[in-house]
JSON list of C-alpha atoms in Angstrom, two decimals:
[
{"chain": "A", "resi": 1, "resn": "MET", "atom": "CA", "xyz": [-0.02, 0.00, 0.05]},
{"chain": "A", "resi": 2, "resn": "SER", "atom": "CA", "xyz": [1.16, 3.26, -0.96]},
{"chain": "A", "resi": 3, "resn": "VAL", "atom": "CA", "xyz": [2.06, 6.05, 1.44]},
{"chain": "A", "resi": 4, "resn": "ASN", "atom": "CA", "xyz": [0.67, 9.60, 1.04]},
{"chain": "A", "resi": 5, "resn": "LEU", "atom": "CA", "xyz": [3.62, 11.68, 2.08]},
{"chain": "A", "resi": 6, "resn": "GLN", "atom": "CA", "xyz": [3.37, 14.90, 4.00]},
{"chain": "A", "resi": 7, "resn": "LYS", "atom": "CA", "xyz": [5.69, 17.82, 3.99]},
{"chain": "A", "resi": 8, "resn": "GLY", "atom": "CA", "xyz": [8.60, 16.82, 6.52]},
{"chain": "A", "resi": 9, "resn": "GLN", "atom": "CA", "xyz": [7.62, 13.19, 6.59]},
{"chain": "A", "resi": 10, "resn": "LYS", "atom": "CA", "xyz": [10.35, 10.50, 6.70]},
{"chain": "A", "resi": 11, "resn": "ILE", "atom": "CA", "xyz": [9.79, 6.84, 5.79]},
{"chain": "A", "resi": 12, "resn": "SER", "atom": "CA", "xyz": [11.99, 3.84, 5.23]},
{"chain": "A", "resi": 13, "resn": "LEU", "atom": "CA", "xyz": [11.62, 2.64, 1.59]},
{"chain": "A", "resi": 14, "resn": "ASP", "atom": "CA", "xyz": [12.48, -0.80, 2.46]},
{"chain": "A", "resi": 15, "resn": "LYS", "atom": "CA", "xyz": [9.70, -1.19, 5.01]},
{"chain": "A", "resi": 16, "resn": "GLU", "atom": "CA", "xyz": [7.08, 0.54, 2.81]},
{"chain": "A", "resi": 17, "resn": "ALA", "atom": "CA", "xyz": [7.91, -1.65, -0.02]},
{"chain": "A", "resi": 18, "resn": "GLY", "atom": "CA", "xyz": [7.75, -4.79, 2.00]},
{"chain": "A", "resi": 19, "resn": "GLY", "atom": "CA", "xyz": [11.49, -5.81, 1.52]},
{"chain": "A", "resi": 20, "resn": "ALA", "atom": "CA", "xyz": [14.89, -4.41, 0.39]},
{"chain": "A", "resi": 21, "resn": "LEU", "atom": "CA", "xyz": [14.67, -2.01, -2.65]},
{"chain": "A", "resi": 22, "resn": "THR", "atom": "CA", "xyz": [17.31, -2.05, -5.26]},
{"chain": "A", "resi": 23, "resn": "ARG", "atom": "CA", "xyz": [15.98, -0.19, -7.88]},
{"chain": "A", "resi": 24, "resn": "ILE", "atom": "CA", "xyz": [13.34, 2.62, -7.91]},
{"chain": "A", "resi": 25, "resn": "VAL", "atom": "CA", "xyz": [11.64, 5.00, -10.32]},
{"chain": "A", "resi": 26, "resn": "MET", "atom": "CA", "xyz": [10.78, 8.55, -9.35]},
{"chain": "A", "resi": 27, "resn": "GLY", "atom": "CA", "xyz": [7.75, 9.58, -11.49]},
{"chain": "A", "resi": 28, "resn": "LEU", "atom": "CA", "xyz": [6.62, 13.27, -12.01]},
{"chain": "A", "resi": 29, "resn": "GLY", "atom": "CA", "xyz": [3.25, 13.84, -13.41]},
{"chain": "A", "resi": 30, "resn": "TRP", "atom": "CA", "xyz": [1.27, 16.88, -14.21]},
{"chain": "A", "resi": 31, "resn": "ASP", "atom": "CA", "xyz": [-1.48, 18.38, -16.47]},
{"chain": "A", "resi": 32, "resn": "ALA", "atom": "CA", "xyz": [-1.44, 21.04, -19.38]},
{"chain": "A", "resi": 33, "resn": "ILE", "atom": "CA", "xyz": [-3.08, 24.01, -18.22]},
{"chain": "A", "resi": 34, "resn": "LYS", "atom": "CA", "xyz": [-6.71, 24.25, -19.63]},
{"chain": "A", "resi": 35, "resn": "SER", "atom": "CA", "xyz": [-8.37, 27.35, -20.16]},
{"chain": "A", "resi": 36, "resn": "LYS", "atom": "CA", "xyz": [-12.23, 27.74, -21.00]},
{"chain": "A", "resi": 37, "resn": "GLY", "atom": "CA", "xyz": [-13.38, 30.10, -23.95]},
{"chain": "A", "resi": 38, "resn": "LEU", "atom": "CA", "xyz": [-16.28, 32.25, -23.89]},
{"chain": "A", "resi": 39, "resn": "PHE", "atom": "CA", "xyz": [-19.39, 30.57, -23.02]},
{"chain": "A", "resi": 40, "resn": "GLY", "atom": "CA", "xyz": [-17.42, 27.08, -22.78]},
{"chain": "A", "resi": 41, "resn": "PHE", "atom": "CA", "xyz": [-16.45, 27.27, -26.58]},
{"chain": "A", "resi": 42, "resn": "GLY", "atom": "CA", "xyz": [-12.81, 27.59, -27.95]},
{"chain": "A", "resi": 43, "resn": "SER", "atom": "CA", "xyz": [-11.18, 26.18, -24.60]},
{"chain": "A", "resi": 44, "resn": "LYS", "atom": "CA", "xyz": [-7.69, 25.65, -25.11]},
{"chain": "A", "resi": 45, "resn": "THR", "atom": "CA", "xyz": [-4.62, 24.01, -23.27]},
{"chain": "A", "resi": 46, "resn": "GLU", "atom": "CA", "xyz": [-1.30, 25.55, -22.51]},
{"chain": "A", "resi": 47, "resn": "SER", "atom": "CA", "xyz": [1.54, 23.37, -22.25]},
{"chain": "A", "resi": 48, "resn": "VAL", "atom": "CA", "xyz": [3.56, 23.32, -19.16]},
{"chain": "A", "resi": 49, "resn": "ASP", "atom": "CA", "xyz": [7.15, 22.11, -19.20]},
{"chain": "A", "resi": 50, "resn": "LEU", "atom": "CA", "xyz": [7.99, 20.89, -15.68]},
{"chain": "A", "resi": 51, "resn": "ASP", "atom": "CA", "xyz": [11.51, 19.05, -15.05]},
{"chain": "A", "resi": 52, "resn": "ALA", "atom": "CA", "xyz": [12.53, 16.49, -12.75]},
{"chain": "A", "resi": 53, "resn": "SER", "atom": "CA", "xyz": [16.17, 16.57, -11.74]},
{"chain": "A", "resi": 54, "resn": "CYS", "atom": "CA", "xyz": [18.34, 14.47, -9.31]},
{"chain": "A", "resi": 55, "resn": "VAL", "atom": "CA", "xyz": [21.34, 15.92, -7.68]},
{"chain": "A", "resi": 56, "resn": "MET", "atom": "CA", "xyz": [23.86, 13.56, -5.91]},
{"chain": "A", "resi": 57, "resn": "PHE", "atom": "CA", "xyz": [25.58, 14.73, -2.94]},
{"chain": "A", "resi": 58, "resn": "ASP", "atom": "CA", "xyz": [28.73, 13.05, -1.00]},
{"chain": "A", "resi": 59, "resn": "GLU", "atom": "CA", "xyz": [29.61, 12.84, 2.76]},
{"chain": "A", "resi": 60, "resn": "SER", "atom": "CA", "xyz": [30.90, 16.58, 2.79]},
{"chain": "A", "resi": 61, "resn": "ASN", "atom": "CA", "xyz": [27.41, 17.80, 1.18]},
{"chain": "A", "resi": 62, "resn": "LYS", "atom": "CA", "xyz": [29.18, 18.61, -2.27]},
{"chain": "A", "resi": 63, "resn": "PRO", "atom": "CA", "xyz": [27.41, 18.08, -5.39]},
{"chain": "A", "resi": 64, "resn": "VAL", "atom": "CA", "xyz": [29.07, 15.02, -7.23]},
{"chain": "A", "resi": 65, "resn": "ASP", "atom": "CA", "xyz": [26.77, 14.58, -10.22]},
{"chain": "A", "resi": 66, "resn": "TYR", "atom": "CA", "xyz": [23.46, 15.67, -11.67]},
{"chain": "A", "resi": 67, "resn": "VAL", "atom": "CA", "xyz": [20.88, 14.03, -13.71]},
{"chain": "A", "resi": 68, "resn": "TRP", "atom": "CA", "xyz": [18.26, 16.38, -15.79]},
{"chain": "A", "resi": 69, "resn": "PHE", "atom": "CA", "xyz": [17.03, 16.93, -19.04]},
{"chain": "A", "resi": 70, "resn": "ARG", "atom": "CA", "xyz": [20.57, 18.18, -20.33]},
{"chain": "A", "resi": 71, "resn": "GLN", "atom": "CA", "xyz": [22.32, 15.22, -18.82]},
{"chain": "A", "resi": 72, "resn": "LEU", "atom": "CA", "xyz": [20.10, 12.12, -18.82]},
{"chain": "A", "resi": 73, "resn": "LYS", "atom": "CA", "xyz": [22.54, 9.85, -17.02]},
{"chain": "A", "resi": 74, "resn": "SER", "atom": "CA", "xyz": [24.74, 9.92, -14.19]},
{"chain": "A", "resi": 75, "resn": "LYS", "atom": "CA", "xyz": [28.46, 9.52, -14.77]},
{"chain": "A", "resi": 76, "resn": "ASP", "atom": "CA", "xyz": [28.42, 5.92, -13.05]},
{"chain": "A", "resi": 77, "resn": "GLY", "atom": "CA", "xyz": [25.29, 4.99, -14.61]},
{"chain": "A", "resi": 78, "resn": "SER", "atom": "CA", "xyz": [23.30, 4.52, -11.60]},
{"chain": "A", "resi": 79, "resn": "ILE", "atom": "CA", "xyz": [20.60, 7.07, -12.29]},
{"chain": "A", "resi": 80, "resn": "VAL", "atom": "CA", "xyz": [18.89, 7.59, -15.66]},
{"chain": "A", "resi": 81, "resn": "HIS", "atom": "CA", "xyz": [16.19, 10.10, -16.68]},
{"chain": "A", "resi": 82, "resn": "THR", "atom": "CA", "xyz": [13.93, 8.81, -19.37]},
{"chain": "A", "resi": 83, "resn": "GLY", "atom": "CA", "xyz": [13.48, 12.07, -21.18]},
{"chain": "A", "resi": 84, "resn": "ASP", "atom": "CA", "xyz": [11.89, 15.46, -21.40]},
{"chain": "A", "resi": 85, "resn": "ASN", "atom": "CA", "xyz": [8.07, 15.97, -21.57]},
{"chain": "A", "resi": 86, "resn": "ARG", "atom": "CA", "xyz": [7.54, 19.52, -22.45]},
{"chain": "A", "resi": 87, "resn": "THR", "atom": "CA", "xyz": [3.70, 19.82, -22.46]},
{"chain": "A", "resi": 88, "resn": "GLY", "atom": "CA", "xyz": [2.20, 17.54, -19.52]},
{"chain": "A", "resi": 89, "resn": "ALA", "atom": "CA", "xyz": [0.03, 15.97, -22.10]},
{"chain": "A", "resi": 90, "resn": "GLY", "atom": "CA", "xyz": [-1.05, 12.28, -21.59]},
{"chain": "A", "resi": 91, "resn": "ASP", "atom": "CA", "xyz": [-1.73, 10.04, -18.85]},
{"chain": "A", "resi": 92, "resn": "GLY", "atom": "CA", "xyz": [0.60, 8.70, -15.95]},
{"chain": "A", "resi": 93, "resn": "ASP", "atom": "CA", "xyz": [4.15, 10.01, -15.30]},
{"chain": "A", "resi": 94, "resn": "ASP", "atom": "CA", "xyz": [5.34, 12.58, -17.50]},
{"chain": "A", "resi": 95, "resn": "GLU", "atom": "CA", "xyz": [8.87, 12.36, -16.70]},
{"chain": "A", "resi": 96, "resn": "GLN", "atom": "CA", "xyz": [10.71, 9.44, -14.77]},
{"chain": "A", "resi": 97, "resn": "ILE", "atom": "CA", "xyz": [14.18, 9.25, -13.17]},
{"chain": "A", "resi": 98, "resn": "GLU", "atom": "CA", "xyz": [15.18, 5.43, -12.58]},
{"chain": "A", "resi": 99, "resn": "VAL", "atom": "CA", "xyz": [17.67, 4.89, -9.67]},
{"chain": "A", "resi": 100, "resn": "ASP", "atom": "CA", "xyz": [19.59, 1.64, -9.18]},
{"chain": "A", "resi": 101, "resn": "LEU", "atom": "CA", "xyz": [20.24, 1.94, -5.43]},
{"chain": "A", "resi": 102, "resn": "SER", "atom": "CA", "xyz": [22.62, -0.91, -5.54]},
{"chain": "A", "resi": 103, "resn": "ARG", "atom": "CA", "xyz": [24.82, 1.09, -7.90]},
{"chain": "A", "resi": 104, "resn": "VAL", "atom": "CA", "xyz": [24.87, 4.43, -6.33]},
{"chain": "A", "resi": 105, "resn": "PRO", "atom": "CA", "xyz": [28.51, 4.70, -5.39]},
{"chain": "A", "resi": 106, "resn": "ALA", "atom": "CA", "xyz": [29.21, 4.38, -1.69]},
{"chain": "A", "resi": 107, "resn": "SER", "atom": "CA", "xyz": [30.49, 7.85, -1.58]},
{"chain": "A", "resi": 108, "resn": "VAL", "atom": "CA", "xyz": [27.01, 9.30, -2.40]},
{"chain": "A", "resi": 109, "resn": "LYS", "atom": "CA", "xyz": [25.15, 9.84, 0.77]},
{"chain": "A", "resi": 110, "resn": "SER", "atom": "CA", "xyz": [21.92, 11.49, -0.63]},
{"chain": "A", "resi": 111, "resn": "LEU", "atom": "CA", "xyz": [19.85, 12.09, -3.61]},
{"chain": "A", "resi": 112, "resn": "ILE", "atom": "CA", "xyz": [17.83, 15.56, -3.92]},
{"chain": "A", "resi": 113, "resn": "PHE", "atom": "CA", "xyz": [15.15, 15.41, -6.30]},
{"chain": "A", "resi": 114, "resn": "THR", "atom": "CA", "xyz": [13.40, 18.69, -7.60]},
{"chain": "A", "resi": 115, "resn": "VAL", "atom": "CA", "xyz": [10.89, 19.90, -10.15]},
{"chain": "A", "resi": 116, "resn": "ASN", "atom": "CA", "xyz": [11.04, 23.08, -12.04]},
{"chain": "A", "resi": 117, "resn": "SER", "atom": "CA", "xyz": [8.92, 24.97, -14.16]},
{"chain": "A", "resi": 118, "resn": "PHE", "atom": "CA", "xyz": [11.16, 25.63, -17.10]},
{"chain": "A", "resi": 119, "resn": "THR", "atom": "CA", "xyz": [8.50, 27.65, -19.06]},
{"chain": "A", "resi": 120, "resn": "GLY", "atom": "CA", "xyz": [7.91, 29.69, -15.98]},
{"chain": "A", "resi": 121, "resn": "GLN", "atom": "CA", "xyz": [4.10, 29.09, -15.15]},
{"chain": "A", "resi": 122, "resn": "ASN", "atom": "CA", "xyz": [3.82, 28.99, -11.34]},
{"chain": "A", "resi": 123, "resn": "PHE", "atom": "CA", "xyz": [2.24, 25.88, -9.28]},
{"chain": "A", "resi": 124, "resn": "SER", "atom": "CA", "xyz": [-1.10, 27.67, -8.91]},
{"chain": "A", "resi": 125, "resn": "GLN", "atom": "CA", "xyz": [-1.69, 27.03, -12.50]},
{"chain": "A", "resi": 126, "resn": "VAL", "atom": "CA", "xyz": [-0.37, 23.58, -12.70]},
{"chain": "A", "resi": 127, "resn": "GLU", "atom": "CA", "xyz": [-2.92, 20.87, -12.10]},
{"chain": "A", "resi": 128, "resn": "ASN", "atom": "CA", "xyz": [-2.67, 17.50, -10.65]},
{"chain": "A", "resi": 129, "resn": "ALA", "atom": "CA", "xyz": [1.27, 17.59, -10.10]},
{"chain": "A", "resi": 130, "resn": "TYR", "atom": "CA", "xyz": [2.80, 14.83, -8.14]},
{"chain": "A", "resi": 131, "resn": "CYS", "atom": "CA", "xyz": [5.94, 12.71, -7.40]},
{"chain": "A", "resi": 132, "resn": "ARG", "atom": "CA", "xyz": [6.14, 9.42, -6.45]},
{"chain": "A", "resi": 133, "resn": "ILE", "atom": "CA", "xyz": [8.39, 6.65, -5.78]},
{"chain": "A", "resi": 134, "resn": "LEU", "atom": "CA", "xyz": [7.76, 3.09, -7.37]},
{"chain": "A", "resi": 135, "resn": "ASN", "atom": "CA", "xyz": [9.56, -0.41, -6.77]},
{"chain": "A", "resi": 136, "resn": "ALA", "atom": "CA", "xyz": [11.05, -0.65, -10.30]},
{"chain": "A", "resi": 137, "resn": "ALA", "atom": "CA", "xyz": [10.81, -4.58, -9.77]},
{"chain": "A", "resi": 138, "resn": "ASN", "atom": "CA", "xyz": [6.99, -4.51, -9.83]},
{"chain": "A", "resi": 139, "resn": "GLN", "atom": "CA", "xyz": [5.90, -1.07, -10.79]},
{"chain": "A", "resi": 140, "resn": "LYS", "atom": "CA", "xyz": [4.08, -0.79, -7.25]},
{"chain": "A", "resi": 141, "resn": "GLU", "atom": "CA", "xyz": [3.74, 2.69, -5.73]},
{"chain": "A", "resi": 142, "resn": "VAL", "atom": "CA", "xyz": [5.60, 2.79, -2.54]},
{"chain": "A", "resi": 143, "resn": "ALA", "atom": "CA", "xyz": [5.10, 6.72, -1.72]},
{"chain": "A", "resi": 144, "resn": "ARG", "atom": "CA", "xyz": [3.45, 9.52, -3.37]},
{"chain": "A", "resi": 145, "resn": "TYR", "atom": "CA", "xyz": [3.59, 13.37, -2.88]},
{"chain": "A", "resi": 146, "resn": "ASP", "atom": "CA", "xyz": [1.22, 15.77, -3.98]},
{"chain": "A", "resi": 147, "resn": "LEU", "atom": "CA", "xyz": [2.91, 18.92, -5.44]},
{"chain": "A", "resi": 148, "resn": "SER", "atom": "CA", "xyz": [-0.33, 20.62, -6.41]},
{"chain": "A", "resi": 149, "resn": "VAL", "atom": "CA", "xyz": [0.12, 23.04, -3.56]},
{"chain": "A", "resi": 150, "resn": "GLN", "atom": "CA", "xyz": [-1.39, 26.50, -4.56]},
{"chain": "A", "resi": 151, "resn": "GLY", "atom": "CA", "xyz": [1.20, 29.27, -4.76]},
{"chain": "A", "resi": 152, "resn": "ALA", "atom": "CA", "xyz": [3.10, 31.47, -6.72]},
{"chain": "A", "resi": 153, "resn": "HIS", "atom": "CA", "xyz": [6.45, 29.48, -6.60]},
{"chain": "A", "resi": 154, "resn": "THR", "atom": "CA", "xyz": [8.07, 28.05, -9.80]},
{"chain": "A", "resi": 155, "resn": "ALA", "atom": "CA", "xyz": [9.89, 25.12, -8.30]},
{"chain": "A", "resi": 156, "resn": "GLN", "atom": "CA", "xyz": [10.12, 22.67, -5.58]},
{"chain": "A", "resi": 157, "resn": "ILE", "atom": "CA", "xyz": [12.36, 20.59, -3.69]},
{"chain": "A", "resi": 158, "resn": "MET", "atom": "CA", "xyz": [10.60, 17.47, -3.61]},
{"chain": "A", "resi": 159, "resn": "ALA", "atom": "CA", "xyz": [12.40, 14.79, -1.64]},
{"chain": "A", "resi": 160, "resn": "LYS", "atom": "CA", "xyz": [15.64, 13.49, -0.36]},
{"chain": "A", "resi": 161, "resn": "LEU", "atom": "CA", "xyz": [16.67, 9.78, -0.47]},
{"chain": "A", "resi": 162, "resn": "TYR", "atom": "CA", "xyz": [19.50, 9.19, 1.96]},
{"chain": "A", "resi": 163, "resn": "ARG", "atom": "CA", "xyz": [21.52, 6.23, 3.41]},
{"chain": "A", "resi": 164, "resn": "HIS", "atom": "CA", "xyz": [20.96, 5.61, 7.20]},
{"chain": "A", "resi": 165, "resn": "GLY", "atom": "CA", "xyz": [21.77, 2.63, 9.20]},
{"chain": "A", "resi": 166, "resn": "GLY", "atom": "CA", "xyz": [22.41, 0.36, 6.14]},
{"chain": "A", "resi": 167, "resn": "GLU", "atom": "CA", "xyz": [19.32, 1.17, 4.19]},
{"chain": "A", "resi": 168, "resn": "TRP", "atom": "CA", "xyz": [17.75, 4.05, 2.13]},
{"chain": "A", "resi": 169, "resn": "LYS", "atom": "CA", "xyz": [15.23, 6.35, 3.58]},
{"chain": "A", "resi": 170, "resn": "MET", "atom": "CA", "xyz": [12.99, 9.09, 2.03]},
{"chain": "A", "resi": 171, "resn": "HIS", "atom": "CA", "xyz": [12.46, 12.61, 3.36]},
{"chain": "A", "resi": 172, "resn": "ALA", "atom": "CA", "xyz": [9.56, 14.54, 1.81]},
{"chain": "A", "resi": 173, "resn": "ILE", "atom": "CA", "xyz": [10.83, 18.07, 1.89]},
{"chain": "A", "resi": 174, "resn": "GLY", "atom": "CA", "xyz": [8.23, 19.84, -0.17]},
{"chain": "A", "resi": 175, "resn": "GLU", "atom": "CA", "xyz": [9.97, 23.34, 0.09]},
{"chain": "A", "resi": 176, "resn": "ASN", "atom": "CA", "xyz": [8.74, 25.89, -2.72]},
{"chain": "A", "resi": 177, "resn": "GLY", "atom": "CA", "xyz": [11.16, 27.85, -4.56]},
{"chain": "A", "resi": 178, "resn": "SER", "atom": "CA", "xyz": [11.81, 29.79, -7.66]},
{"chain": "A", "resi": 179, "resn": "GLY", "atom": "CA", "xyz": [13.88, 29.03, -10.89]},
{"chain": "A", "resi": 180, "resn": "ARG", "atom": "CA", "xyz": [14.06, 27.08, -14.09]},
{"chain": "A", "resi": 181, "resn": "THR", "atom": "CA", "xyz": [16.50, 24.67, -13.32]},
{"chain": "A", "resi": 182, "resn": "PHE", "atom": "CA", "xyz": [17.80, 22.73, -10.25]},
{"chain": "A", "resi": 183, "resn": "ASP", "atom": "CA", "xyz": [20.94, 24.88, -10.12]},
{"chain": "A", "resi": 184, "resn": "ASP", "atom": "CA", "xyz": [18.69, 28.05, -9.20]},
{"chain": "A", "resi": 185, "resn": "LEU", "atom": "CA", "xyz": [17.55, 25.87, -6.10]},
{"chain": "A", "resi": 186, "resn": "MET", "atom": "CA", "xyz": [21.08, 24.94, -4.63]},
{"chain": "A", "resi": 187, "resn": "PRO", "atom": "CA", "xyz": [21.10, 27.69, -1.91]},
{"chain": "A", "resi": 188, "resn": "GLN", "atom": "CA", "xyz": [17.86, 26.27, -0.71]},
{"chain": "A", "resi": 189, "resn": "ILE", "atom": "CA", "xyz": [18.94, 22.61, -1.08]},
{"chain": "A", "resi": 190, "resn": "THR", "atom": "CA", "xyz": [22.04, 23.08, 1.14]},
{"chain": "A", "resi": 191, "resn": "PRO", "atom": "CA", "xyz": [20.23, 23.16, 4.51]},
{"chain": "A", "resi": 192, "resn": "HIS", "atom": "CA", "xyz": [18.32, 19.70, 3.81]},
{"chain": "A", "resi": 193, "resn": "LEU", "atom": "CA", "xyz": [21.52, 18.14, 3.34]}
]
């Protein structure tokens, strides 16, 4: 059964999945902005380009690698972004980041996942935005975090996966921010490491 995460909540991924997780998928989904025309006629949709990113940090809280729409694979190959969706059209996850936790180098202590509105729309305009963690072995949802918090922010630090006591845990951060890419959020990410 999936956990609906609340801002600030921490969970053990292994416990929620019912066993050791070695491969996960972080899915990001959203819908294009729908506007109604006069008297319900002439409605249209406006594309929204949200971008999922993952930043890898070492023990000294220094970024060691990034996975995002301009670099779809980590240098070590443990994290892969499946591609950039620039519209939000379609059902299900619009972007996914696949993580092989067993291949993440031991020198990496945490992974920070962010979402940014590259086209600049704020989250008060974006409908049905969420991120979720799936067990890649069976595609079962382990945890979900609703991103459709109304507000004028254009970015969010979604979650942190981190090593603790020999297992991976997840912290739902849910901190609003501004910026078109994860790099704009780095000053806000640092306190969460």
